[in-house]
Amino acid sequence: MPQITVDYSAELDDSFDRRGFALALHPLVAETVSTGISGCKTRFRRAEDSFVGDAATGDSLVNVSIAMRPGRTPETKAHLTKAVLELLAGHLKPLDGFTVHTSAEVRDLDASFRS
């Protein structure tokens, strides 16, 4: 049931182990929020253009958004967000000349969600 979207800068194509990240992320999410691994669905969206602050070049980003049915406490969501960022760091190789900005959020799906 968790719907996971990962937006990432195009510059990270060769330095971001997306498959490895997803395969490690699904058990982490399932354990943290008490759901089945088979319900985790992740898609990656490559951003051709991304800019951070006033930097003309040299910055890239990865944002992980996890949406799930309501019912998790703010503490559980915060714990998962922190764990996701730690996991993400292990799947990004350094990229010469680039600073990678990472972020994550866990939010509730709207009541209209169906799968």
Coordinates of C-alpha atoms in Angstrom, one line a residue:
M1 CA 0.0 0.0 0.0
P2 CA 2.8 2.5 0.6
Q3 CA 3.1 4.6 -2.6
I4 CA 6.7 5.8 -2.9
T5 CA 8.0 8.4 -5.3
V6 CA 11.6 9.3 -5.7
D7 CA 12.5 12.4 -7.7
Y8 CA 16.2 12.7 -8.6
S9 CA 18.4 15.0 -10.7
A10 CA 19.5 13.6 -14.0
E11 CA 23.1 14.1 -13.1
L12 CA 22.7 11.2 -10.6
D13 CA 21.8 8.6 -13.2
D14 CA 25.1 6.7 -12.9
S15 CA 25.8 7.4 -9.2
F16 CA 22.4 6.4 -7.7
D17 CA 21.7 2.7 -7.2
R18 CA 18.0 3.0 -7.6
R19 CA 17.2 -0.7 -7.7
G20 CA 19.3 -1.4 -4.6
F21 CA 17.7 1.5 -2.8
A22 CA 14.2 0.3 -3.6
L23 CA 15.0 -3.3 -2.6
A24 CA 16.4 -2.1 0.7
L25 CA 13.6 0.5 1.2
H26 CA 10.7 -1.8 1.0
P27 CA 11.6 -4.0 4.0
L28 CA 12.5 -0.9 6.0
V29 CA 9.1 0.7 5.3
A30 CA 7.2 -2.6 5.9
E31 CA 8.8 -3.1 9.2
T32 CA 8.5 0.5 10.4
V33 CA 4.8 0.8 9.6
S34 CA 3.7 -2.8 10.0
T35 CA 2.7 -3.6 6.4
G36 CA 3.6 -6.2 3.9
I37 CA 6.6 -5.8 1.6
S38 CA 4.5 -6.8 -1.4
G39 CA 2.4 -3.7 -0.9
C40 CA 5.3 -1.3 -1.3
K41 CA 5.4 0.4 -4.8
T42 CA 8.2 2.6 -5.8
R43 CA 8.7 4.7 -8.9
F44 CA 11.6 6.9 -9.8
R45 CA 11.2 10.1 -11.7
R46 CA 14.3 11.6 -13.4
A47 CA 14.3 15.4 -13.3
E48 CA 16.1 16.9 -16.3
D49 CA 16.5 20.2 -14.7
S50 CA 16.8 20.9 -11.0
F51 CA 18.2 23.9 -9.2
V52 CA 19.0 24.6 -5.6
G53 CA 19.1 28.1 -4.2
D54 CA 21.1 30.5 -6.3
A55 CA 23.6 27.9 -7.5
A56 CA 24.0 27.9 -11.3
T57 CA 25.6 24.5 -11.4
G58 CA 27.0 21.8 -9.1
D59 CA 23.9 21.0 -7.1
S60 CA 21.6 18.0 -7.5
L61 CA 18.7 16.6 -5.4
V62 CA 16.9 13.5 -4.4
N63 CA 13.5 13.7 -2.7
V64 CA 11.7 10.6 -1.4
S65 CA 8.0 10.9 -0.8
I66 CA 6.1 8.0 1.0
A67 CA 2.3 8.2 1.0
M68 CA 0.3 5.6 3.0
R69 CA -3.1 5.2 4.5
P70 CA -3.7 7.3 7.7
G71 CA -3.1 5.9 11.2
R72 CA 0.6 6.2 11.8
T73 CA 1.8 8.5 14.6
P74 CA 3.9 11.6 13.9
E75 CA 6.7 9.8 15.8
T76 CA 6.5 6.8 13.5
K77 CA 6.6 9.0 10.5
A78 CA 9.6 11.0 11.8
H79 CA 11.4 7.8 12.6
L80 CA 10.8 6.4 9.0
T81 CA 11.8 9.7 7.4
K82 CA 15.2 9.7 9.3
A83 CA 15.8 6.0 8.4
V84 CA 15.0 6.6 4.8
L85 CA 17.6 9.5 4.6
E86 CA 20.2 7.2 6.2
L87 CA 19.5 4.4 3.8
L88 CA 19.5 6.8 0.8
A89 CA 23.0 8.0 1.7
G90 CA 24.3 4.5 1.3
H91 CA 23.0 4.3 -2.3
L92 CA 24.5 7.5 -3.6
K93 CA 28.1 7.5 -4.9
P94 CA 30.0 10.8 -4.7
L95 CA 29.7 12.8 -7.9
D96 CA 32.6 15.1 -8.6
G97 CA 31.6 18.7 -8.6
F98 CA 28.1 18.1 -7.2
T99 CA 26.5 18.6 -3.9
V100 CA 23.6 16.2 -3.4
H101 CA 20.7 17.6 -1.4
T102 CA 18.4 14.9 0.0
S103 CA 15.0 15.1 1.6
A104 CA 12.2 12.8 2.5
E105 CA 8.6 13.0 3.7
V106 CA 6.0 10.6 5.0
R107 CA 2.4 11.7 4.5
D108 CA -1.1 10.3 4.6
L109 CA -3.0 9.3 1.5
D110 CA -6.3 11.0 0.8
A111 CA -9.4 9.1 1.8
S112 CA -10.3 8.8 -1.9
F113 CA -7.2 6.5 -2.6
R114 CA -7.9 3.1 -4.1
S115 CA -5.7 0.4 -5.4

